Amino acid sequence: MRIVVLVSGSGSNLQAVIDAADADELAVEIAAVGSDAPGCGGLAKAGAAGIPTFTVPLEKGATPNRRAAWNRELAASVSRHSPDLVVTSGFMRILSAEFLSTVGVPVINTHPALLPSFPGAHGVRDALAHGVKVTGCTVHQTDAGVDTGPILAQAAVPVSEDDDEASLHERIKVQERRLLLETLAKLAAGELTLR
C-alpha cells in the first residue's frame, strides 16, 4: 500500500511508520512526505530515510481564495506520488472537500483526544481544561469537517492529577503511534475498509 504522509511538526508518528516499514513489520511504502511547514522535523526525518519530500506552505491569515488555491496545490503535490492512502499525522491544516475529491483516495488522520470530544487543534489542552479523568487518541477517516469523519480506532489514556499539557500529550503520543500502526496494518491487509 503506497501512502503519502502529511506532517507539520516533529514527525514522531511518521518515524514510527518509517521504522515499522523498514523492519518489514508494516506492508506500506511511504511514497512521499509533504508539509505546510518548511524545515519541520517531519521533513528532516523523511529526508534522513531517503523518502521524497515536498512543501506547500500556507501563510498565516490567508484569504479564503488563497486557502482554496493552497488545497489545490497540495492535492496536485500529493497526487504526483500516486498514493493508495493519505495519512495526516500532526498536520495542522484543515483539508477542503475539493482536496479530498481531487486526491481521490481515502485520507486518515490521528487526533490526540477521544473524538467526538475535543476536536480541533487543542484536543489535549481542551481535555485538561474540561477536567476529564480519561482522554486518549483517535484514528479517523478525514472528511471536510474538523475531526468529524468516521472513527476507525481509539485508545484511552488516563489523566493523572499532576498532568500538564506536555506530559499528557507525550503519553497520548505513545498510544497514538501504536494505534496508527495497527490501523495501517489492518488497511494494508484488507481487514479494514474505508469509504
JSON list of C-alpha atoms in Angstrom, two decimals:
[
{"chain": "A", "resi": 1, "resn": "MET", "atom": "CA", "xyz": [0.00, 0.00, 0.00]},
{"chain": "A", "resi": 2, "resn": "ARG", "atom": "CA", "xyz": [1.52, 3.31, -1.12]},
{"chain": "A", "resi": 3, "resn": "ILE", "atom": "CA", "xyz": [1.00, 6.18, 1.29]},
{"chain": "A", "resi": 4, "resn": "VAL", "atom": "CA", "xyz": [1.74, 9.87, 1.35]},
{"chain": "A", "resi": 5, "resn": "VAL", "atom": "CA", "xyz": [2.15, 11.28, 4.85]},
{"chain": "A", "resi": 6, "resn": "LEU", "atom": "CA", "xyz": [1.41, 14.94, 5.63]},
{"chain": "A", "resi": 7, "resn": "VAL", "atom": "CA", "xyz": [3.08, 16.48, 8.70]},
{"chain": "A", "resi": 8, "resn": "SER", "atom": "CA", "xyz": [3.53, 19.92, 10.25]},
{"chain": "A", "resi": 9, "resn": "GLY", "atom": "CA", "xyz": [5.71, 19.16, 13.26]},
{"chain": "A", "resi": 10, "resn": "SER", "atom": "CA", "xyz": [8.37, 16.84, 14.66]},
{"chain": "A", "resi": 11, "resn": "GLY", "atom": "CA", "xyz": [7.17, 13.73, 12.82]},
{"chain": "A", "resi": 12, "resn": "SER", "atom": "CA", "xyz": [7.23, 11.29, 15.75]},
{"chain": "A", "resi": 13, "resn": "ASN", "atom": "CA", "xyz": [4.31, 9.30, 14.31]},
{"chain": "A", "resi": 14, "resn": "LEU", "atom": "CA", "xyz": [5.96, 9.40, 10.88]},
{"chain": "A", "resi": 15, "resn": "GLN", "atom": "CA", "xyz": [9.17, 7.98, 12.38]},
{"chain": "A", "resi": 16, "resn": "ALA", "atom": "CA", "xyz": [7.19, 5.08, 13.87]},
{"chain": "A", "resi": 17, "resn": "VAL", "atom": "CA", "xyz": [5.75, 4.31, 10.41]},
{"chain": "A", "resi": 18, "resn": "ILE", "atom": "CA", "xyz": [9.20, 4.59, 8.78]},
{"chain": "A", "resi": 19, "resn": "ASP", "atom": "CA", "xyz": [10.70, 2.24, 11.39]},
{"chain": "A", "resi": 20, "resn": "ALA", "atom": "CA", "xyz": [7.90, -0.33, 11.09]},
{"chain": "A", "resi": 21, "resn": "ALA", "atom": "CA", "xyz": [8.07, -0.29, 7.27]},
{"chain": "A", "resi": 22, "resn": "ASP", "atom": "CA", "xyz": [11.89, -0.61, 7.30]},
{"chain": "A", "resi": 23, "resn": "ALA", "atom": "CA", "xyz": [11.62, -3.59, 9.69]},
{"chain": "A", "resi": 24, "resn": "ASP", "atom": "CA", "xyz": [9.05, -5.27, 7.38]},
{"chain": "A", "resi": 25, "resn": "GLU", "atom": "CA", "xyz": [6.50, -5.06, 10.20]},
{"chain": "A", "resi": 26, "resn": "LEU", "atom": "CA", "xyz": [4.18, -2.90, 8.09]},
{"chain": "A", "resi": 27, "resn": "ALA", "atom": "CA", "xyz": [3.30, -3.54, 4.45]},
{"chain": "A", "resi": 28, "resn": "VAL", "atom": "CA", "xyz": [3.41, 0.08, 3.33]},
{"chain": "A", "resi": 29, "resn": "GLU", "atom": "CA", "xyz": [5.62, 2.09, 1.04]},
{"chain": "A", "resi": 30, "resn": "ILE", "atom": "CA", "xyz": [5.95, 5.75, 2.02]},
{"chain": "A", "resi": 31, "resn": "ALA", "atom": "CA", "xyz": [5.89, 7.31, -1.43]},
{"chain": "A", "resi": 32, "resn": "ALA", "atom": "CA", "xyz": [6.46, 10.84, -0.09]},
{"chain": "A", "resi": 33, "resn": "VAL", "atom": "CA", "xyz": [6.14, 13.10, 2.92]},
{"chain": "A", "resi": 34, "resn": "GLY", "atom": "CA", "xyz": [4.62, 16.55, 2.50]},
{"chain": "A", "resi": 35, "resn": "SER", "atom": "CA", "xyz": [4.29, 19.53, 4.78]},
{"chain": "A", "resi": 36, "resn": "ASP", "atom": "CA", "xyz": [2.91, 23.03, 5.07]},
{"chain": "A", "resi": 37, "resn": "ALA", "atom": "CA", "xyz": [5.86, 23.92, 7.34]},
{"chain": "A", "resi": 38, "resn": "PRO", "atom": "CA", "xyz": [9.24, 24.24, 5.58]},
{"chain": "A", "resi": 39, "resn": "GLY", "atom": "CA", "xyz": [12.02, 22.90, 7.76]},
{"chain": "A", "resi": 40, "resn": "CYS", "atom": "CA", "xyz": [9.82, 20.95, 10.15]},
{"chain": "A", "resi": 41, "resn": "GLY", "atom": "CA", "xyz": [11.21, 17.88, 11.90]},
{"chain": "A", "resi": 42, "resn": "GLY", "atom": "CA", "xyz": [8.99, 15.51, 9.94]},
{"chain": "A", "resi": 43, "resn": "LEU", "atom": "CA", "xyz": [10.59, 16.57, 6.65]},
{"chain": "A", "resi": 44, "resn": "ALA", "atom": "CA", "xyz": [14.04, 16.07, 8.16]},
{"chain": "A", "resi": 45, "resn": "LYS", "atom": "CA", "xyz": [13.09, 12.56, 9.33]},
{"chain": "A", "resi": 46, "resn": "ALA", "atom": "CA", "xyz": [11.79, 11.70, 5.86]},
{"chain": "A", "resi": 47, "resn": "GLY", "atom": "CA", "xyz": [14.91, 13.10, 4.20]},
{"chain": "A", "resi": 48, "resn": "ALA", "atom": "CA", "xyz": [17.15, 11.09, 6.53]},
{"chain": "A", "resi": 49, "resn": "ALA", "atom": "CA", "xyz": [15.25, 7.95, 5.49]},
{"chain": "A", "resi": 50, "resn": "GLY", "atom": "CA", "xyz": [15.64, 8.75, 1.78]},
{"chain": "A", "resi": 51, "resn": "ILE", "atom": "CA", "xyz": [11.92, 9.44, 1.30]},
{"chain": "A", "resi": 52, "resn": "PRO", "atom": "CA", "xyz": [10.96, 12.15, -1.23]},
{"chain": "A", "resi": 53, "resn": "THR", "atom": "CA", "xyz": [9.55, 15.30, 0.37]},
{"chain": "A", "resi": 54, "resn": "PHE", "atom": "CA", "xyz": [7.57, 18.32, -0.76]},
{"chain": "A", "resi": 55, "resn": "THR", "atom": "CA", "xyz": [6.40, 21.53, 0.88]},
{"chain": "A", "resi": 56, "resn": "VAL", "atom": "CA", "xyz": [3.28, 23.57, 0.14]},
{"chain": "A", "resi": 57, "resn": "PRO", "atom": "CA", "xyz": [3.35, 26.46, 2.62]},
{"chain": "A", "resi": 58, "resn": "LEU", "atom": "CA", "xyz": [0.29, 28.47, 3.59]},
{"chain": "A", "resi": 59, "resn": "GLU", "atom": "CA", "xyz": [0.85, 31.88, 5.08]},
{"chain": "A", "resi": 60, "resn": "LYS", "atom": "CA", "xyz": [-0.90, 32.83, 8.31]},
{"chain": "A", "resi": 61, "resn": "GLY", "atom": "CA", "xyz": [-4.11, 34.76, 7.78]},
{"chain": "A", "resi": 62, "resn": "ALA", "atom": "CA", "xyz": [-4.54, 33.54, 4.20]},
{"chain": "A", "resi": 63, "resn": "THR", "atom": "CA", "xyz": [-7.70, 34.67, 2.42]},
{"chain": "A", "resi": 64, "resn": "PRO", "atom": "CA", "xyz": [-10.37, 32.11, 1.50]},
{"chain": "A", "resi": 65, "resn": "ASN", "atom": "CA", "xyz": [-9.25, 32.30, -2.14]},
{"chain": "A", "resi": 66, "resn": "ARG", "atom": "CA", "xyz": [-5.64, 31.62, -1.13]},
{"chain": "A", "resi": 67, "resn": "ARG", "atom": "CA", "xyz": [-6.75, 28.69, 1.07]},
{"chain": "A", "resi": 68, "resn": "ALA", "atom": "CA", "xyz": [-8.68, 27.22, -1.87]},
{"chain": "A", "resi": 69, "resn": "ALA", "atom": "CA", "xyz": [-5.64, 27.61, -4.13]},
{"chain": "A", "resi": 70, "resn": "TRP", "atom": "CA", "xyz": [-3.43, 26.04, -1.43]},
{"chain": "A", "resi": 71, "resn": "ASN", "atom": "CA", "xyz": [-5.73, 23.00, -1.21]},
{"chain": "A", "resi": 72, "resn": "ARG", "atom": "CA", "xyz": [-5.47, 22.60, -5.00]},
{"chain": "A", "resi": 73, "resn": "GLU", "atom": "CA", "xyz": [-1.65, 22.92, -4.89]},
{"chain": "A", "resi": 74, "resn": "LEU", "atom": "CA", "xyz": [-1.43, 20.40, -2.06]},
{"chain": "A", "resi": 75, "resn": "ALA", "atom": "CA", "xyz": [-3.73, 17.95, -3.86]},
{"chain": "A", "resi": 76, "resn": "ALA", "atom": "CA", "xyz": [-1.60, 18.19, -7.01]},
{"chain": "A", "resi": 77, "resn": "SER", "atom": "CA", "xyz": [1.60, 17.59, -4.99]},
{"chain": "A", "resi": 78, "resn": "VAL", "atom": "CA", "xyz": [0.08, 14.56, -3.24]},
{"chain": "A", "resi": 79, "resn": "SER", "atom": "CA", "xyz": [-1.36, 13.12, -6.45]},
{"chain": "A", "resi": 80, "resn": "ARG", "atom": "CA", "xyz": [2.04, 13.20, -8.20]},
{"chain": "A", "resi": 81, "resn": "HIS", "atom": "CA", "xyz": [3.06, 10.32, -5.92]},
{"chain": "A", "resi": 82, "resn": "SER", "atom": "CA", "xyz": [0.04, 8.09, -6.79]},
{"chain": "A", "resi": 83, "resn": "PRO", "atom": "CA", "xyz": [-0.85, 7.05, -3.23]},
{"chain": "A", "resi": 84, "resn": "ASP", "atom": "CA", "xyz": [-3.44, 4.48, -2.23]},
{"chain": "A", "resi": 85, "resn": "LEU", "atom": "CA", "xyz": [-3.93, 6.37, 1.05]},
{"chain": "A", "resi": 86, "resn": "VAL", "atom": "CA", "xyz": [-3.02, 9.75, 2.54]},
{"chain": "A", "resi": 87, "resn": "VAL", "atom": "CA", "xyz": [-2.09, 9.89, 6.24]},
{"chain": "A", "resi": 88, "resn": "THR", "atom": "CA", "xyz": [-2.23, 13.19, 8.11]},
{"chain": "A", "resi": 89, "resn": "SER", "atom": "CA", "xyz": [-0.50, 12.99, 11.45]},
{"chain": "A", "resi": 90, "resn": "GLY", "atom": "CA", "xyz": [0.31, 16.17, 13.27]},
{"chain": "A", "resi": 91, "resn": "PHE", "atom": "CA", "xyz": [-0.72, 18.04, 10.12]},
{"chain": "A", "resi": 92, "resn": "MET", "atom": "CA", "xyz": [-2.21, 21.25, 11.45]},
{"chain": "A", "resi": 93, "resn": "ARG", "atom": "CA", "xyz": [-4.35, 22.24, 8.48]},
{"chain": "A", "resi": 94, "resn": "ILE", "atom": "CA", "xyz": [-7.95, 21.55, 7.51]},
{"chain": "A", "resi": 95, "resn": "LEU", "atom": "CA", "xyz": [-8.28, 19.83, 4.15]},
{"chain": "A", "resi": 96, "resn": "SER", "atom": "CA", "xyz": [-11.13, 21.04, 1.94]},
{"chain": "A", "resi": 97, "resn": "ALA", "atom": "CA", "xyz": [-13.79, 18.93, 0.27]},
{"chain": "A", "resi": 98, "resn": "GLU", "atom": "CA", "xyz": [-12.12, 19.87, -3.03]},
{"chain": "A", "resi": 99, "resn": "PHE", "atom": "CA", "xyz": [-8.79, 18.47, -1.80]},
{"chain": "A", "resi": 100, "resn": "LEU", "atom": "CA", "xyz": [-10.44, 15.22, -0.71]},
{"chain": "A", "resi": 101, "resn": "SER", "atom": "CA", "xyz": [-12.25, 14.73, -4.00]},
{"chain": "A", "resi": 102, "resn": "THR", "atom": "CA", "xyz": [-9.22, 15.72, -6.09]},
{"chain": "A", "resi": 103, "resn": "VAL", "atom": "CA", "xyz": [-6.79, 13.27, -4.47]},
{"chain": "A", "resi": 104, "resn": "GLY", "atom": "CA", "xyz": [-9.40, 10.57, -5.00]},
{"chain": "A", "resi": 105, "resn": "VAL", "atom": "CA", "xyz": [-8.09, 8.23, -2.28]},
{"chain": "A", "resi": 106, "resn": "PRO", "atom": "CA", "xyz": [-9.04, 7.93, 1.39]},
{"chain": "A", "resi": 107, "resn": "VAL", "atom": "CA", "xyz": [-7.36, 10.17, 3.93]},
{"chain": "A", "resi": 108, "resn": "ILE", "atom": "CA", "xyz": [-6.91, 9.16, 7.57]},
{"chain": "A", "resi": 109, "resn": "ASN", "atom": "CA", "xyz": [-5.92, 11.37, 10.49]},
{"chain": "A", "resi": 110, "resn": "THR", "atom": "CA", "xyz": [-4.64, 10.92, 14.03]},
{"chain": "A", "resi": 111, "resn": "HIS", "atom": "CA", "xyz": [-6.11, 13.11, 16.77]},
{"chain": "A", "resi": 112, "resn": "PRO", "atom": "CA", "xyz": [-5.00, 13.41, 20.42]},
{"chain": "A", "resi": 113, "resn": "ALA", "atom": "CA", "xyz": [-8.44, 13.04, 22.00]},
{"chain": "A", "resi": 114, "resn": "LEU", "atom": "CA", "xyz": [-11.34, 10.61, 22.08]},
{"chain": "A", "resi": 115, "resn": "LEU", "atom": "CA", "xyz": [-13.49, 12.03, 19.31]},
{"chain": "A", "resi": 116, "resn": "PRO", "atom": "CA", "xyz": [-16.15, 13.31, 19.07]},
{"chain": "A", "resi": 117, "resn": "SER", "atom": "CA", "xyz": [-14.95, 15.03, 22.26]},
{"chain": "A", "resi": 118, "resn": "PHE", "atom": "CA", "xyz": [-12.36, 17.80, 21.92]},
{"chain": "A", "resi": 119, "resn": "PRO", "atom": "CA", "xyz": [-11.94, 18.19, 18.15]},
{"chain": "A", "resi": 120, "resn": "GLY", "atom": "CA", "xyz": [-9.62, 20.80, 16.69]},
{"chain": "A", "resi": 121, "resn": "ALA", "atom": "CA", "xyz": [-6.07, 21.92, 17.22]},
{"chain": "A", "resi": 122, "resn": "HIS", "atom": "CA", "xyz": [-6.08, 21.85, 21.04]},
{"chain": "A", "resi": 123, "resn": "GLY", "atom": "CA", "xyz": [-7.53, 18.46, 21.97]},
{"chain": "A", "resi": 124, "resn": "VAL", "atom": "CA", "xyz": [-5.12, 17.81, 24.84]},
{"chain": "A", "resi": 125, "resn": "ARG", "atom": "CA", "xyz": [-5.44, 21.30, 26.33]},
{"chain": "A", "resi": 126, "resn": "ASP", "atom": "CA", "xyz": [-9.23, 21.21, 25.99]},
{"chain": "A", "resi": 127, "resn": "ALA", "atom": "CA", "xyz": [-9.49, 17.81, 27.71]},
{"chain": "A", "resi": 128, "resn": "LEU", "atom": "CA", "xyz": [-7.42, 19.08, 30.64]},
{"chain": "A", "resi": 129, "resn": "ALA", "atom": "CA", "xyz": [-9.45, 22.28, 30.89]},
{"chain": "A", "resi": 130, "resn": "HIS", "atom": "CA", "xyz": [-12.66, 20.25, 30.95]},
{"chain": "A", "resi": 131, "resn": "GLY", "atom": "CA", "xyz": [-11.33, 18.14, 33.83]},
{"chain": "A", "resi": 132, "resn": "VAL", "atom": "CA", "xyz": [-11.83, 14.71, 32.26]},
{"chain": "A", "resi": 133, "resn": "LYS", "atom": "CA", "xyz": [-10.31, 11.70, 34.02]},
{"chain": "A", "resi": 134, "resn": "VAL", "atom": "CA", "xyz": [-9.77, 9.78, 30.77]},
{"chain": "A", "resi": 135, "resn": "THR", "atom": "CA", "xyz": [-8.82, 11.08, 27.35]},
{"chain": "A", "resi": 136, "resn": "GLY", "atom": "CA", "xyz": [-6.93, 9.34, 24.56]},
{"chain": "A", "resi": 137, "resn": "CYS", "atom": "CA", "xyz": [-6.45, 9.31, 20.83]},
{"chain": "A", "resi": 138, "resn": "THR", "atom": "CA", "xyz": [-8.40, 8.56, 17.69]},
{"chain": "A", "resi": 139, "resn": "VAL", "atom": "CA", "xyz": [-7.60, 7.46, 14.16]},
{"chain": "A", "resi": 140, "resn": "HIS", "atom": "CA", "xyz": [-10.40, 8.52, 11.85]},
{"chain": "A", "resi": 141, "resn": "GLN", "atom": "CA", "xyz": [-11.15, 8.92, 8.19]},
{"chain": "A", "resi": 142, "resn": "THR", "atom": "CA", "xyz": [-10.91, 12.55, 7.17]},
{"chain": "A", "resi": 143, "resn": "ASP", "atom": "CA", "xyz": [-13.90, 14.41, 5.79]},
{"chain": "A", "resi": 144, "resn": "ALA", "atom": "CA", "xyz": [-14.30, 18.13, 5.11]},
{"chain": "A", "resi": 145, "resn": "GLY", "atom": "CA", "xyz": [-15.20, 18.89, 8.74]},
{"chain": "A", "resi": 146, "resn": "VAL", "atom": "CA", "xyz": [-12.90, 19.40, 11.71]},
{"chain": "A", "resi": 147, "resn": "ASP", "atom": "CA", "xyz": [-12.22, 15.91, 13.10]},
{"chain": "A", "resi": 148, "resn": "THR", "atom": "CA", "xyz": [-15.73, 14.74, 12.16]},
{"chain": "A", "resi": 149, "resn": "GLY", "atom": "CA", "xyz": [-15.01, 11.77, 9.88]},
{"chain": "A", "resi": 150, "resn": "PRO", "atom": "CA", "xyz": [-15.81, 8.14, 10.70]},
{"chain": "A", "resi": 151, "resn": "ILE", "atom": "CA", "xyz": [-13.85, 6.78, 13.66]},
{"chain": "A", "resi": 152, "resn": "LEU", "atom": "CA", "xyz": [-11.59, 3.82, 12.81]},
{"chain": "A", "resi": 153, "resn": "ALA", "atom": "CA", "xyz": [-9.86, 3.16, 16.16]},
{"chain": "A", "resi": 154, "resn": "GLN", "atom": "CA", "xyz": [-9.46, 4.69, 19.60]},
{"chain": "A", "resi": 155, "resn": "ALA", "atom": "CA", "xyz": [-7.30, 4.18, 22.67]},
{"chain": "A", "resi": 156, "resn": "ALA", "atom": "CA", "xyz": [-7.91, 5.55, 26.16]},
{"chain": "A", "resi": 157, "resn": "VAL", "atom": "CA", "xyz": [-5.27, 7.32, 28.26]},
{"chain": "A", "resi": 158, "resn": "PRO", "atom": "CA", "xyz": [-5.94, 8.10, 31.94]},
{"chain": "A", "resi": 159, "resn": "VAL", "atom": "CA", "xyz": [-5.34, 11.68, 33.07]},
{"chain": "A", "resi": 160, "resn": "SER", "atom": "CA", "xyz": [-3.08, 11.95, 36.13]},
{"chain": "A", "resi": 161, "resn": "GLU", "atom": "CA", "xyz": [-3.67, 14.61, 38.77]},
{"chain": "A", "resi": 162, "resn": "ASP", "atom": "CA", "xyz": [-0.22, 16.09, 38.14]},
{"chain": "A", "resi": 163, "resn": "ASP", "atom": "CA", "xyz": [-0.53, 16.12, 34.33]},
{"chain": "A", "resi": 164, "resn": "ASP", "atom": "CA", "xyz": [0.11, 19.26, 32.37]},
{"chain": "A", "resi": 165, "resn": "GLU", "atom": "CA", "xyz": [-0.49, 19.55, 28.63]},
{"chain": "A", "resi": 166, "resn": "ALA", "atom": "CA", "xyz": [3.04, 18.41, 27.71]},
{"chain": "A", "resi": 167, "resn": "SER", "atom": "CA", "xyz": [3.14, 15.33, 29.97]},
{"chain": "A", "resi": 168, "resn": "LEU", "atom": "CA", "xyz": [-0.33, 14.19, 28.97]},
{"chain": "A", "resi": 169, "resn": "HIS", "atom": "CA", "xyz": [0.38, 14.74, 25.29]},
{"chain": "A", "resi": 170, "resn": "GLU", "atom": "CA", "xyz": [3.55, 12.62, 25.49]},
{"chain": "A", "resi": 171, "resn": "ARG", "atom": "CA", "xyz": [1.58, 9.69, 26.97]},
{"chain": "A", "resi": 172, "resn": "ILE", "atom": "CA", "xyz": [-1.13, 10.12, 24.33]},
{"chain": "A", "resi": 173, "resn": "LYS", "atom": "CA", "xyz": [1.51, 10.09, 21.55]},
{"chain": "A", "resi": 174, "resn": "VAL", "atom": "CA", "xyz": [2.69, 6.63, 22.66]},
{"chain": "A", "resi": 175, "resn": "GLN", "atom": "CA", "xyz": [-0.82, 5.26, 22.16]},
{"chain": "A", "resi": 176, "resn": "GLU", "atom": "CA", "xyz": [-1.32, 7.31, 19.00]},
{"chain": "A", "resi": 177, "resn": "ARG", "atom": "CA", "xyz": [1.73, 5.73, 17.35]},
{"chain": "A", "resi": 178, "resn": "ARG", "atom": "CA", "xyz": [0.57, 2.22, 18.30]},
{"chain": "A", "resi": 179, "resn": "LEU", "atom": "CA", "xyz": [-2.96, 2.89, 17.05]},
{"chain": "A", "resi": 180, "resn": "LEU", "atom": "CA", "xyz": [-1.74, 4.38, 13.75]},
{"chain": "A", "resi": 181, "resn": "LEU", "atom": "CA", "xyz": [0.49, 1.36, 13.06]},
{"chain": "A", "resi": 182, "resn": "GLU", "atom": "CA", "xyz": [-2.32, -1.08, 13.90]},
{"chain": "A", "resi": 183, "resn": "THR", "atom": "CA", "xyz": [-4.76, 0.79, 11.66]},
{"chain": "A", "resi": 184, "resn": "LEU", "atom": "CA", "xyz": [-2.30, 0.93, 8.75]},
{"chain": "A", "resi": 185, "resn": "ALA", "atom": "CA", "xyz": [-1.59, -2.79, 9.15]},
{"chain": "A", "resi": 186, "resn": "LYS", "atom": "CA", "xyz": [-5.31, -3.59, 9.00]},
{"chain": "A", "resi": 187, "resn": "LEU", "atom": "CA", "xyz": [-5.78, -1.38, 5.95]},
{"chain": "A", "resi": 188, "resn": "ALA", "atom": "CA", "xyz": [-2.79, -2.93, 4.16]},
{"chain": "A", "resi": 189, "resn": "ALA", "atom": "CA", "xyz": [-4.11, -6.44, 4.93]},
{"chain": "A", "resi": 190, "resn": "GLY", "atom": "CA", "xyz": [-7.63, -5.57, 3.73]},
{"chain": "A", "resi": 191, "resn": "GLU", "atom": "CA", "xyz": [-9.06, -6.13, 7.21]},
{"chain": "A", "resi": 192, "resn": "LEU", "atom": "CA", "xyz": [-10.41, -2.58, 7.38]},
{"chain": "A", "resi": 193, "resn": "THR", "atom": "CA", "xyz": [-12.29, -0.81, 4.60]},
{"chain": "A", "resi": 194, "resn": "LEU", "atom": "CA", "xyz": [-12.60, 2.93, 4.09]},
{"chain": "A", "resi": 195, "resn": "ARG", "atom": "CA", "xyz": [-15.35, 4.81, 2.33]}
]
